[in-house]
Amino acid sequence: MNRWRRGAARPPPLTPVSAMRNFWGLMRAYWLSERWKEAWGLTLVIALLTALSSKASVWMAEASGELVNSIAFFHDPTNLTPLASLLTSAGTLLLLVLIKDAGFTGIRHLFSTTLHRKWRGWLNSRFNAALLDGNHTHFHVQHGGVDDAGVGTPPPDNIDQRVQDSIKGMTGGAIGLAMGVMSVAASLFFVGQKLLETSTSVRGLEFLGNYGSFILALGAVAAYVPLNTYIAIKLGGLMERLSIRMQQAEGSYRGELTTFLRRSFHVAASRGESVQRSMHDRLYLDIDKTWGRLNTVNAGYMSFELIYNFVAARFVAYGPGLLPYMHGQINLKGYITGAELVNSLISQCSWFIHVMPAIATLKANSQRVINLAKAIENVQRPQEFYGLTGHSDFSHGGQNAIFGLTVRNLELMHRGSDATPFLTVSNLRFRRGEWTFVRGESGCGKTSLVKAINGLWPYGRGTVIHPDGVKSFYATQDVKLPQVSLKQLVCLPGSADEHSEARVAVALHKAGLGDFIEHLGEEMREGKIWDQVLSGGQKQKLVVARILLLQPGLLFLDEAASALDPEAKIAFHQAIKDNCPDATVISIMHETTPPKSAMGQEFYDSVVTIADGVATKQAHVGLPVELTELLAQPLPAEEWPPLRFPRIKLKEK
């Protein structure tokens, strides 16, 4: 329970994203993964091309000096071939530009974008695996927890935006940052080496010898760049905070649009467009205000950067070589070449200033990804996680399938350490093949009971003992269909490869959807996905097809036939009764009495009634006396199974 408290030992990795809960762990995870050869191979190629590009910058500075010198001495009497010298210098500089920009830089861009694509794809697969594991992490992570100080924290907002946009922006920004660092290191080496080679003594600094102009150049860079870098960092912090706020606002707006489009019919039917429009306007107002503040900061930063670049290129770069040039210690060619080298050095060392907006965005994106990784890790032990914000002490065990499902001493609560039970279950037993109808007023806890049996209710206590080796299926009222083929929709939650088209077609026919059999391989029909093609009732018939195909031994129906008319509802039950004879069925419906077959026979064997916060079970009125007496008998104490260990031993008679 104190796993997340300050000072607690760090738990071992539990998920594919365990190593990504801090900045450097997130940055290096790909390079230490099973795909390290791919990652390091691309990185080394990019580093080599970056070094060649930096070396080409030195060659370009020398060529620029040659070009300026050939222009300055074009009319000099000693220059016997002025035009040829000018054209040669210009051609050399143009060739170097082509080699550097179209060759080294262009090819590096191809490799860097490939690395971006590969890294992003790997991270996406890791978060996909972490969220969609057997622990139902995608469900638990949407519940709030507590921080190290014990203060309640909300769940991570806009998970879709974090997994897609934030990861994409973060990986691209990180690669750009790394290439910039490589460029700075390479330039410091090559440009510094050339400045050192061309260094000369400076009047007044004779004690430095021939290193005078080199020390002046480094001094100018050291005096100018750090101070402006400090200013850039301060502005970058403000941009980072505004970028995070912008992402949150845009994610909320996009999420609401997605939700609205899914319930577009209901909005139209209720004529709720004005309310929905007001909601959209309010959400977008948050985007607009944040965007306005971010634009103001970006405009100020752009002005700062432009002034910085002008002063660097026109004053700082030409300043160090001016003194030795004035005293005739270097000629014009040497002066221009030295100034170009200093300007190149300033430009490379100022890279941090130039990319500060990108760095701010990188930090914002990485923080959102890191927070999601932390949230995923925190919910890997759900009861410990929920125990920090309320009571959570459920025990799930197993027993021989012949005893069915047992629920004992169950109390369901809401969040909060002082919460009291809103539903109490003393002892419920659902025998193999038994059909049970759950009834009660709206809000009494019917769905909460079914969720708790399936391990999907967070707060409370009690014991649930499941039948060993029995497949379970939970069908809800609201059916959402992903964009896959019709065959895959029928095979869910399994894979389409697990079942033949013939079996799927039979299941569809028995469920009353035989008209769609010829479209099994299609993801869309008449330009619409199946979620838009099928009506609410047809979607619930599709669920019946899944049940008939998968043959679950334990079936939960939570208003799963609510969209069907009385005749279709009878057919819904009859199809399950005829094709899943051994299934244990627990069903929630609006009706006060469950439906009967067309012949007047009962589908349900027993009824669980929830009233005044207590669930009790009785045999269904109208059943044979023998079965009524059997269902009313509790499981003998000597036959109670152990709480957590599978399979119990029958007592010998």
XYZ file of C-alpha atoms in Angstrom:
653
model
C 0.000 0.000 0.000
C 2.950 2.311 0.538
C 4.524 1.378 -2.734
C 4.353 4.936 -4.073
C 5.232 6.745 -0.842
C 8.370 8.845 -0.617
C 11.374 6.786 0.361
C 9.869 3.454 -0.677
C 12.090 1.077 -2.635
C 11.629 1.331 -6.391
C 9.585 -1.639 -7.591
C 10.906 -3.948 -10.301
C 9.815 -3.292 -13.905
C 6.245 -4.399 -14.408
C 5.372 -3.149 -17.884
C 6.976 -2.521 -21.296
C 7.217 1.186 -20.334
C 8.693 0.757 -16.842
C 12.033 2.246 -17.897
C 10.366 5.348 -19.330
C 9.262 7.008 -16.080
C 11.956 9.707 -16.246
C 13.433 11.802 -19.031
C 16.668 9.921 -19.625
C 14.998 6.550 -19.242
C 12.543 7.559 -21.948
C 15.312 8.889 -24.201
C 17.553 5.813 -24.055
C 14.941 3.031 -23.919
C 14.959 2.416 -27.690
C 18.763 2.287 -27.841
C 18.845 -0.353 -25.083
C 15.970 -2.419 -26.478
C 15.928 -5.552 -28.590
C 16.224 -3.255 -31.631
C 19.490 -1.658 -30.491
C 21.320 -2.568 -33.715
C 18.794 -0.637 -35.787
C 18.895 2.340 -33.412
C 22.677 2.580 -33.130
C 23.258 1.905 -36.829
C 21.085 4.847 -37.870
C 22.616 7.024 -35.140
C 26.183 6.353 -36.271
C 25.344 7.185 -39.899
C 23.737 10.450 -38.773
C 26.782 11.287 -36.619
C 29.160 10.672 -39.538
C 27.131 12.848 -41.900
C 26.933 15.574 -39.235
C 30.735 15.571 -38.881
C 31.169 15.798 -42.664
C 28.681 18.674 -42.785
C 30.618 20.549 -40.077
C 33.888 19.980 -41.915
C 32.263 21.287 -45.089
C 31.371 24.483 -43.189
C 35.115 25.104 -42.658
C 35.773 24.561 -46.356
C 32.954 26.974 -47.186
C 34.420 29.639 -44.863
C 37.778 29.334 -46.642
C 36.078 29.456 -50.050
C 34.103 32.558 -48.968
C 37.371 34.233 -48.025
C 38.843 33.337 -51.422
C 35.787 34.748 -53.208
C 35.844 38.041 -51.297
C 39.603 38.291 -51.860
C 39.244 37.704 -55.634
C 36.579 40.449 -55.757
C 38.693 42.891 -53.709
C 41.788 42.354 -55.892
C 39.970 42.049 -59.211
C 41.600 45.289 -60.539
C 44.959 44.759 -58.874
C 47.765 44.979 -61.527
C 49.450 41.928 -60.044
C 46.314 39.834 -60.627
C 46.941 38.494 -64.137
C 43.762 36.353 -64.379
C 41.100 38.236 -62.404
C 38.057 36.755 -64.150
C 39.350 33.201 -63.946
C 40.166 33.626 -60.245
C 36.729 35.066 -59.569
C 34.905 32.305 -61.438
C 37.053 29.599 -59.854
C 36.352 30.918 -56.341
C 32.620 31.252 -57.028
C 32.442 27.784 -58.599
C 34.321 26.211 -55.693
C 31.973 27.809 -53.170
C 28.900 26.701 -55.148
C 30.222 23.138 -55.380
C 30.837 23.044 -51.635
C 27.311 24.315 -51.001
C 25.916 21.518 -53.175
C 28.056 18.892 -51.449
C 27.130 20.115 -47.983
C 23.426 20.910 -48.403
C 22.291 18.505 -51.105
C 24.737 15.764 -50.163
C 25.625 15.556 -46.485
C 22.639 17.490 -45.073
C 20.028 16.021 -47.432
C 21.107 12.425 -46.890
C 21.327 13.042 -43.149
C 17.734 14.256 -43.223
C 16.657 10.989 -44.853
C 18.377 8.924 -42.166
C 17.135 11.151 -39.325
C 13.521 10.908 -40.512
C 13.944 7.128 -40.800
C 15.211 7.037 -37.217
C 12.247 9.208 -36.201
C 9.823 6.784 -37.840
C 11.433 3.692 -36.328
C 11.716 5.166 -32.820
C 8.168 6.440 -32.800
C 6.860 3.084 -34.057
C 8.738 1.221 -31.320
C 7.462 3.545 -28.576
C 3.923 3.247 -29.904
C 4.145 -0.548 -29.761
C 5.473 -0.413 -26.173
C 2.640 1.809 -24.931
C 0.128 -0.226 -26.926
C 1.355 -3.414 -25.227
C 1.383 -1.749 -21.794
C -2.144 -0.364 -22.055
C -3.707 -3.470 -23.636
C -2.371 -6.151 -21.290
C -4.211 -8.814 -19.308
C -4.315 -6.511 -16.297
C -6.873 -4.200 -18.012
C -4.393 -1.344 -17.618
C -6.267 0.802 -20.137
C -9.253 0.657 -17.753
C -7.425 1.200 -14.449
C -5.232 4.027 -15.739
C -8.335 6.185 -16.223
C -8.833 6.334 -12.442
C -7.144 8.951 -10.296
C -4.553 8.095 -7.644
C -2.401 9.932 -5.111
C 1.062 11.478 -5.334
C 4.066 10.952 -3.031
C 2.609 13.416 -0.521
C -0.698 11.553 -0.385
C -2.572 14.250 -2.306
C -5.194 13.055 -4.780
C -4.180 13.281 -8.438
C -6.432 13.141 -11.513
C -5.955 10.414 -14.129
C -3.863 11.298 -17.205
C -5.952 13.342 -19.594
C -6.217 12.703 -23.342
C -4.332 9.410 -23.464
C -4.824 9.202 -27.240
C -3.103 12.564 -27.717
C -0.204 11.491 -25.488
C 0.361 8.219 -27.344
C 0.163 9.801 -30.789
C 0.947 13.521 -30.924
C 3.200 13.736 -27.866
C 5.317 10.718 -28.830
C 5.618 11.964 -32.405
C 6.643 15.464 -31.336
C 8.986 14.196 -28.644
C 10.886 11.772 -30.870
C 11.278 14.324 -33.654
C 12.411 17.017 -31.221
C 14.862 14.713 -29.469
C 16.504 13.666 -32.737
C 16.801 17.309 -33.806
C 18.322 18.166 -30.441
C 20.827 15.322 -30.663
C 21.877 16.322 -34.196
C 22.345 19.876 -32.987
C 24.625 18.734 -30.167
C 26.600 16.651 -32.663
C 26.936 19.690 -34.937
C 28.156 21.884 -32.078
C 30.761 19.335 -31.026
C 31.985 18.793 -34.577
C 32.100 22.531 -35.313
C 33.986 23.304 -32.130
C 36.567 20.765 -33.205
C 36.924 21.641 -36.914
C 36.335 25.408 -36.712
C 38.445 25.715 -33.582
C 41.229 23.782 -35.263
C 41.168 26.117 -38.280
C 41.076 29.252 -36.101
C 44.066 27.922 -34.221
C 45.949 27.278 -37.490
C 45.321 30.827 -38.763
C 45.853 32.530 -35.393
C 48.357 35.398 -35.205
C 49.750 37.742 -32.573
C 47.798 40.861 -31.610
C 49.313 44.212 -30.639
C 48.866 44.720 -26.915
C 48.508 40.972 -26.367
C 52.029 39.992 -27.339
C 52.289 37.807 -24.224
C 49.823 35.403 -25.898
C 52.170 34.942 -28.833
C 50.608 33.633 -32.035
C 47.506 32.563 -30.111
C 46.334 36.176 -29.713
C 43.615 36.272 -32.386
C 42.437 32.780 -31.388
C 41.977 33.866 -27.749
C 40.174 37.027 -28.870
C 37.745 35.003 -30.989
C 37.014 32.525 -28.182
C 36.625 35.412 -25.723
C 34.068 37.121 -27.944
C 32.080 33.907 -28.292
C 32.316 33.157 -24.556
C 31.137 36.655 -23.627
C 28.272 36.834 -26.081
C 26.712 33.360 -26.249
C 26.236 32.317 -22.564
C 24.456 35.518 -21.498
C 21.961 35.251 -24.345
C 21.584 31.531 -23.725
C 20.485 32.289 -20.153
C 17.816 34.661 -21.488
C 16.701 31.990 -23.963
C 16.364 29.394 -21.171
C 14.079 31.680 -19.169
C 11.880 32.334 -22.187
C 11.970 28.626 -23.045
C 10.598 27.671 -19.618
C 7.617 29.943 -20.186
C 7.063 28.423 -23.641
C 7.235 24.906 -22.167
C 4.480 25.623 -19.643
C 2.302 27.224 -22.284
C 2.942 24.280 -24.677
C 1.749 21.793 -22.047
C -1.352 23.860 -21.400
C -1.977 24.114 -25.153
C -1.744 20.336 -25.580
C -4.179 19.774 -22.721
C -6.681 22.260 -24.145
C -6.476 20.863 -27.682
C -6.734 17.289 -26.418
C -9.894 18.088 -24.439
C -11.476 19.788 -27.439
C -10.616 16.923 -29.770
C -11.882 14.366 -27.257
C -15.223 16.144 -26.972
C -15.535 16.282 -30.769
C -14.902 12.535 -30.970
C -17.492 11.834 -28.278
C -20.013 14.134 -29.971
C -19.646 12.430 -33.347
C -20.280 9.059 -31.706
C -23.583 10.335 -30.285
C -24.462 12.573 -33.214
C -27.849 10.927 -33.666
C -28.856 11.522 -30.060
C -27.882 15.195 -30.304
C -29.917 15.560 -33.490
C -32.914 13.693 -32.060
C -32.966 15.846 -28.915
C -32.220 19.043 -30.871
C -29.281 19.632 -28.613
C -27.093 21.404 -31.160
C -27.157 24.733 -29.292
C -25.935 23.188 -26.049
C -23.281 21.186 -27.898
C -22.194 24.326 -29.758
C -21.853 26.239 -26.493
C -19.753 23.407 -25.096
C -17.452 23.485 -28.134
C -17.168 27.278 -27.936
C -16.199 27.078 -24.264
C -13.548 24.433 -24.887
C -12.119 26.307 -27.854
C -11.984 29.527 -25.836
C -9.405 27.836 -23.606
C -7.364 26.961 -26.718
C -7.652 30.491 -28.047
C -6.515 32.173 -24.822
C -3.559 29.822 -24.383
C -2.634 30.178 -28.047
C -2.702 33.967 -27.739
C -0.293 33.925 -24.804
C 1.956 31.434 -26.591
C 2.004 33.590 -29.734
C 3.024 36.628 -27.698
C 5.934 34.771 -26.135
C 6.962 33.302 -29.511
C 6.898 36.746 -31.142
C 9.096 38.160 -28.391
C 11.482 35.261 -28.722
C 11.660 35.671 -32.509
C 12.579 39.358 -32.095
C 15.234 38.440 -29.552
C 16.675 35.801 -31.886
C 16.777 38.123 -34.936
C 18.621 40.856 -33.016
C 20.963 38.256 -31.567
C 21.794 36.888 -35.037
C 22.411 40.349 -36.523
C 24.757 41.432 -33.721
C 26.570 38.091 -33.922
C 27.082 38.195 -37.695
C 27.926 41.919 -38.057
C 29.745 42.867 -34.867
C 30.860 39.915 -32.762
C 32.160 37.848 -35.707
C 34.134 40.699 -37.294
C 35.320 42.252 -34.053
C 38.148 39.872 -32.966
C 40.023 40.068 -36.310
C 39.634 43.827 -36.738
C 42.549 44.789 -34.459
C 45.210 42.623 -36.172
C 43.841 43.684 -39.584
C 44.109 47.372 -38.696
C 47.753 46.879 -37.682
C 48.568 44.977 -40.866
C 49.172 41.665 -39.115
C 46.674 39.887 -41.424
C 45.481 40.684 -44.935
C 41.883 41.115 -46.113
C 41.564 37.467 -47.104
C 42.707 36.343 -43.672
C 40.384 38.836 -41.990
C 37.315 37.712 -43.978
C 38.151 34.022 -43.526
C 38.626 34.478 -39.783
C 35.354 36.407 -39.472
C 33.472 33.699 -41.362
C 34.986 31.058 -39.087
C 34.000 33.000 -35.948
C 30.499 33.528 -37.342
C 30.230 29.798 -38.030
C 31.435 29.054 -34.494
C 28.896 31.474 -32.976
C 26.143 30.050 -35.135
C 26.889 26.506 -34.011
C 27.309 27.436 -30.334
C 24.073 29.439 -30.562
C 22.196 26.410 -31.786
C 20.723 26.022 -28.289
C 19.215 29.500 -28.591
C 17.840 28.873 -32.079
C 16.046 25.686 -31.086
C 14.800 26.780 -27.663
C 11.141 26.781 -28.830
C 11.650 23.228 -30.109
C 13.325 22.228 -26.834
C 10.408 23.679 -24.871
C 8.007 21.609 -26.973
C 10.236 18.538 -26.543
C 10.163 18.900 -22.751
C 6.398 19.392 -22.785
C 5.862 16.306 -24.964
C 8.270 14.135 -22.981
C 6.637 15.164 -19.690
C 3.236 14.045 -20.928
C 4.646 10.711 -22.112
C 6.542 10.205 -18.830
C 3.416 10.921 -16.770
C 1.502 8.329 -18.778
C 4.269 5.759 -18.230
C 4.151 6.477 -14.476
C 0.378 6.091 -14.429
C 0.641 2.761 -16.273
C 3.231 1.483 -13.819
C 1.214 2.585 -10.785
C -1.873 0.558 -11.679
C -0.154 -2.774 -12.233
C -1.292 -3.899 -8.780
C -4.852 -2.578 -8.924
C -5.863 -3.320 -5.335
C -2.792 -1.562 -3.949
C -3.459 1.355 -6.290
C -7.131 1.694 -5.355
C -6.288 1.061 -1.708
C -4.587 4.464 -1.620
C -7.878 6.248 -2.298
C -10.399 3.948 -0.637
C -11.136 0.395 0.495
C -10.058 -2.285 -1.971
C -9.759 -5.826 -0.671
C -11.209 -8.219 -3.216
C -10.170 -11.851 -3.393
C -10.523 -13.762 -6.672
C -10.005 -17.515 -6.577
C -10.892 -20.615 -8.557
C -12.831 -23.837 -8.012
C -13.874 -26.901 -9.965
C -16.186 -25.905 -12.796
C -18.963 -28.203 -11.543
C -19.562 -25.780 -8.652
C -20.057 -22.811 -10.964
C -19.510 -19.255 -9.640
C -19.579 -18.226 -5.964
C -19.746 -14.723 -4.482
C -19.289 -14.391 -0.732
C -19.208 -11.514 1.789
C -19.123 -8.878 -0.936
C -19.383 -5.172 -0.065
C -19.211 -2.543 -2.795
C -18.213 1.048 -2.026
C -17.305 4.299 -3.709
C -13.996 6.157 -3.562
C -12.958 7.496 -0.154
C -11.505 6.055 3.045
C -14.729 6.800 4.940
C -17.055 5.313 2.295
C -19.820 2.960 3.429
C -21.097 -0.010 1.395
C -23.898 0.745 -1.043
C -24.373 -2.968 -1.873
C -23.911 -6.022 0.332
C -23.898 -9.653 -0.804
C -23.762 -12.360 1.832
C -23.571 -15.496 -0.284
C -24.526 -16.067 -3.904
C -23.946 -19.242 -5.843
C -24.511 -19.567 -9.580
C -24.488 -23.236 -10.591
C -23.216 -24.472 -13.933
C -25.882 -24.033 -16.604
C -28.062 -21.861 -14.367
C -29.701 -18.720 -15.767
C -30.100 -15.886 -13.243
C -32.071 -12.675 -13.711
C -30.832 -9.632 -11.732
C -33.457 -7.006 -10.946
C -33.727 -3.835 -8.908
C -34.381 -0.143 -9.224
C -32.103 2.059 -11.352
C -28.950 2.944 -9.454
C -29.273 0.108 -6.958
C -25.962 -1.477 -8.025
C -26.887 -4.175 -10.550
C -24.137 -3.270 -13.022
C -21.682 -2.619 -10.180
C -22.246 -6.193 -8.956
C -21.484 -7.635 -12.389
C -18.409 -5.413 -12.696
C -17.160 -6.559 -9.285
C -17.561 -10.224 -10.247
C -15.421 -9.498 -13.306
C -12.785 -7.612 -11.285
C -13.739 -4.247 -12.791
C -15.114 -2.476 -9.703
C -12.363 -0.663 -7.793
C -13.639 -0.180 -4.252
C -14.967 -2.636 -1.697
C -14.160 -6.074 -0.311
C -15.248 -9.683 -0.655
C -14.542 -12.994 -2.325
C -15.342 -14.107 -5.870
C -14.588 -17.721 -6.793
C -14.647 -18.440 -10.516
C -15.075 -21.811 -12.238
C -11.729 -23.079 -13.484
C -11.110 -23.380 -17.212
C -14.352 -21.628 -18.183
C -14.407 -18.832 -20.760
C -16.200 -15.693 -19.683
C -18.018 -13.156 -21.859
C -19.372 -9.761 -20.756
C -21.963 -8.147 -23.083
C -23.059 -4.571 -22.371
C -25.884 -2.379 -23.621
C -23.690 0.022 -25.578
C -21.917 -1.760 -28.452
C -19.025 0.114 -30.097
C -17.563 -1.441 -33.229
C -13.947 -0.773 -34.296
C -13.097 -0.308 -37.969
C -12.297 -3.910 -38.923
C -13.905 -6.486 -41.179
C -17.308 -7.961 -40.347
C -15.688 -11.345 -39.740
C -13.307 -9.821 -37.197
C -16.234 -8.064 -35.497
C -17.944 -11.421 -34.997
C -14.737 -13.085 -33.779
C -13.964 -10.429 -31.144
C -12.399 -10.634 -28.603
C -10.560 -13.389 -30.457
C -8.724 -13.220 -33.768
C -10.368 -13.737 -37.156
C -7.759 -16.409 -37.911
C -9.137 -18.614 -35.125
C -12.433 -19.294 -36.915
C -13.389 -20.308 -40.431
C -15.719 -18.189 -42.529
C -18.221 -21.043 -42.514
C -18.491 -21.039 -38.700
C -18.760 -17.259 -38.620
C -21.479 -17.362 -41.284
C -23.459 -19.943 -39.278
C -23.213 -17.789 -36.150
C -24.439 -14.728 -38.059
C -27.349 -16.682 -39.515
C -28.457 -18.019 -36.123
C -28.220 -14.521 -34.661
C -30.558 -13.133 -37.318
C -27.940 -11.339 -39.439
C -27.794 -13.747 -42.347
C -28.244 -10.913 -44.880
C -24.702 -9.729 -44.154
C -22.884 -13.048 -44.666
C -21.660 -12.129 -48.153
C -19.851 -9.071 -46.698
C -17.701 -10.931 -44.137
C -14.393 -9.714 -45.549
C -15.384 -6.054 -45.851
C -14.483 -3.269 -43.415
C -17.019 -0.872 -44.923
C -20.303 -1.021 -46.756
C -21.466 1.734 -49.086
C -18.713 4.001 -47.795
C -19.616 3.588 -44.112
C -17.940 1.558 -41.370
C -19.987 -1.150 -39.679
C -20.517 0.952 -36.559
C -22.495 3.365 -38.779
C -24.176 0.696 -40.925
C -25.702 -1.462 -38.176
C -28.571 -0.248 -36.023
C -28.573 -0.609 -32.235
C -30.605 -3.805 -32.426
C -28.379 -5.261 -35.146
C -25.309 -4.533 -33.055
C -26.843 -6.508 -30.186
C -27.608 -9.359 -32.590
C -23.947 -9.205 -33.594
C -23.096 -9.777 -29.930
C -25.283 -12.897 -30.019
C -23.257 -14.117 -33.013
C -20.078 -13.635 -30.969
C -21.535 -15.634 -28.090
C -22.601 -18.495 -30.375
C -19.185 -18.554 -32.014
C -17.052 -18.308 -28.853
C -19.221 -20.610 -26.690
C -18.495 -19.034 -23.289
C -19.239 -21.033 -20.153
C -19.937 -17.918 -18.080
C -22.036 -15.197 -19.692
C -22.885 -11.750 -18.324
C -25.648 -9.814 -20.088
C -25.878 -6.178 -18.938
C -28.912 -4.767 -20.772
C -27.501 -6.614 -23.780
C -30.933 -6.951 -25.457
C -32.323 -3.510 -24.582
C -32.494 -2.324 -28.224
C -34.546 -5.324 -29.397
C -38.309 -5.595 -29.685
C -40.099 -8.307 -27.636
C -39.976 -10.929 -30.402
C -36.311 -10.241 -31.160
C -35.538 -10.351 -27.447
C -37.075 -13.819 -27.221
C -35.050 -14.913 -30.262
C -31.928 -13.439 -28.592
C -32.442 -15.653 -25.527
C -33.532 -18.708 -27.500
C -30.410 -18.631 -29.674
C -28.192 -18.665 -26.588
C -30.311 -21.327 -24.865
C -30.197 -23.672 -27.861
C -26.523 -23.233 -28.719
C -24.871 -22.739 -25.300
C -26.687 -25.313 -23.133
C -24.038 -25.474 -20.380
C -23.488 -21.722 -20.039
C -24.075 -19.992 -16.722
C -25.961 -16.791 -17.539
C -26.273 -13.720 -15.276
C -28.496 -11.109 -16.888
C -29.564 -7.526 -16.095
C -32.664 -6.127 -17.788
C -35.096 -3.234 -17.308
C -38.054 -5.591 -17.104
C -39.461 -6.551 -13.709
C -40.000 -10.094 -14.991
C -37.723 -11.910 -17.436
C -38.943 -12.995 -20.884
C -40.224 -16.481 -21.669
C -39.807 -18.579 -24.772
C -42.363 -18.575 -27.574
C -43.754 -21.794 -26.046
C -44.178 -20.109 -22.648
C -41.197 -21.839 -21.032
C -38.933 -20.024 -18.587
C -35.449 -19.023 -19.703
C -34.309 -18.081 -16.196
C -33.939 -20.462 -13.283
C -33.441 -17.927 -10.483
C -33.704 -14.236 -9.626
C -31.322 -11.965 -7.711
C -33.176 -9.032 -6.212
C -31.311 -5.925 -5.054
C -33.240 -3.787 -2.593
C -32.160 -1.497 0.239
C -28.489 -2.180 -0.563
C -28.766 -5.970 -0.164
C -28.707 -8.649 -2.879
C -30.686 -11.835 -2.278
C -31.357 -14.791 -4.531
C -34.535 -16.819 -4.969
C -35.652 -19.531 -7.316
C -37.772 -18.222 -10.170
C -41.507 -18.621 -9.610
C -42.943 -21.247 -11.895
C -40.013 -23.681 -11.773
C -40.478 -27.341 -10.839
C -40.521 -27.942 -7.074
C -37.424 -30.174 -7.205
C -35.325 -27.490 -8.948
C -36.657 -24.762 -6.636
C -35.549 -26.712 -3.571
C -32.145 -27.473 -5.114
C -31.418 -23.812 -5.955
C -32.516 -22.675 -2.486
C -29.953 -24.935 -0.788
C -26.673 -23.190 0.115
C -23.392 -24.863 -0.639
C -22.500 -27.074 2.392
C -19.708 -25.645 4.504
C -17.525 -28.707 4.030
C -17.708 -28.163 0.255
C -16.662 -24.503 0.365
C -13.647 -24.092 -1.891
C -10.428 -22.391 -0.802
C -10.300 -18.671 -1.503
C -7.405 -18.441 -3.899
C -6.350 -21.907 -4.954
C -7.941 -23.716 -7.877
C -9.933 -26.907 -7.618
C -11.366 -28.254 -4.377
C -11.627 -31.843 -3.206
C -15.040 -33.454 -2.910
C -15.709 -35.110 0.401
C -16.142 -38.852 0.090
C -19.578 -40.182 0.960
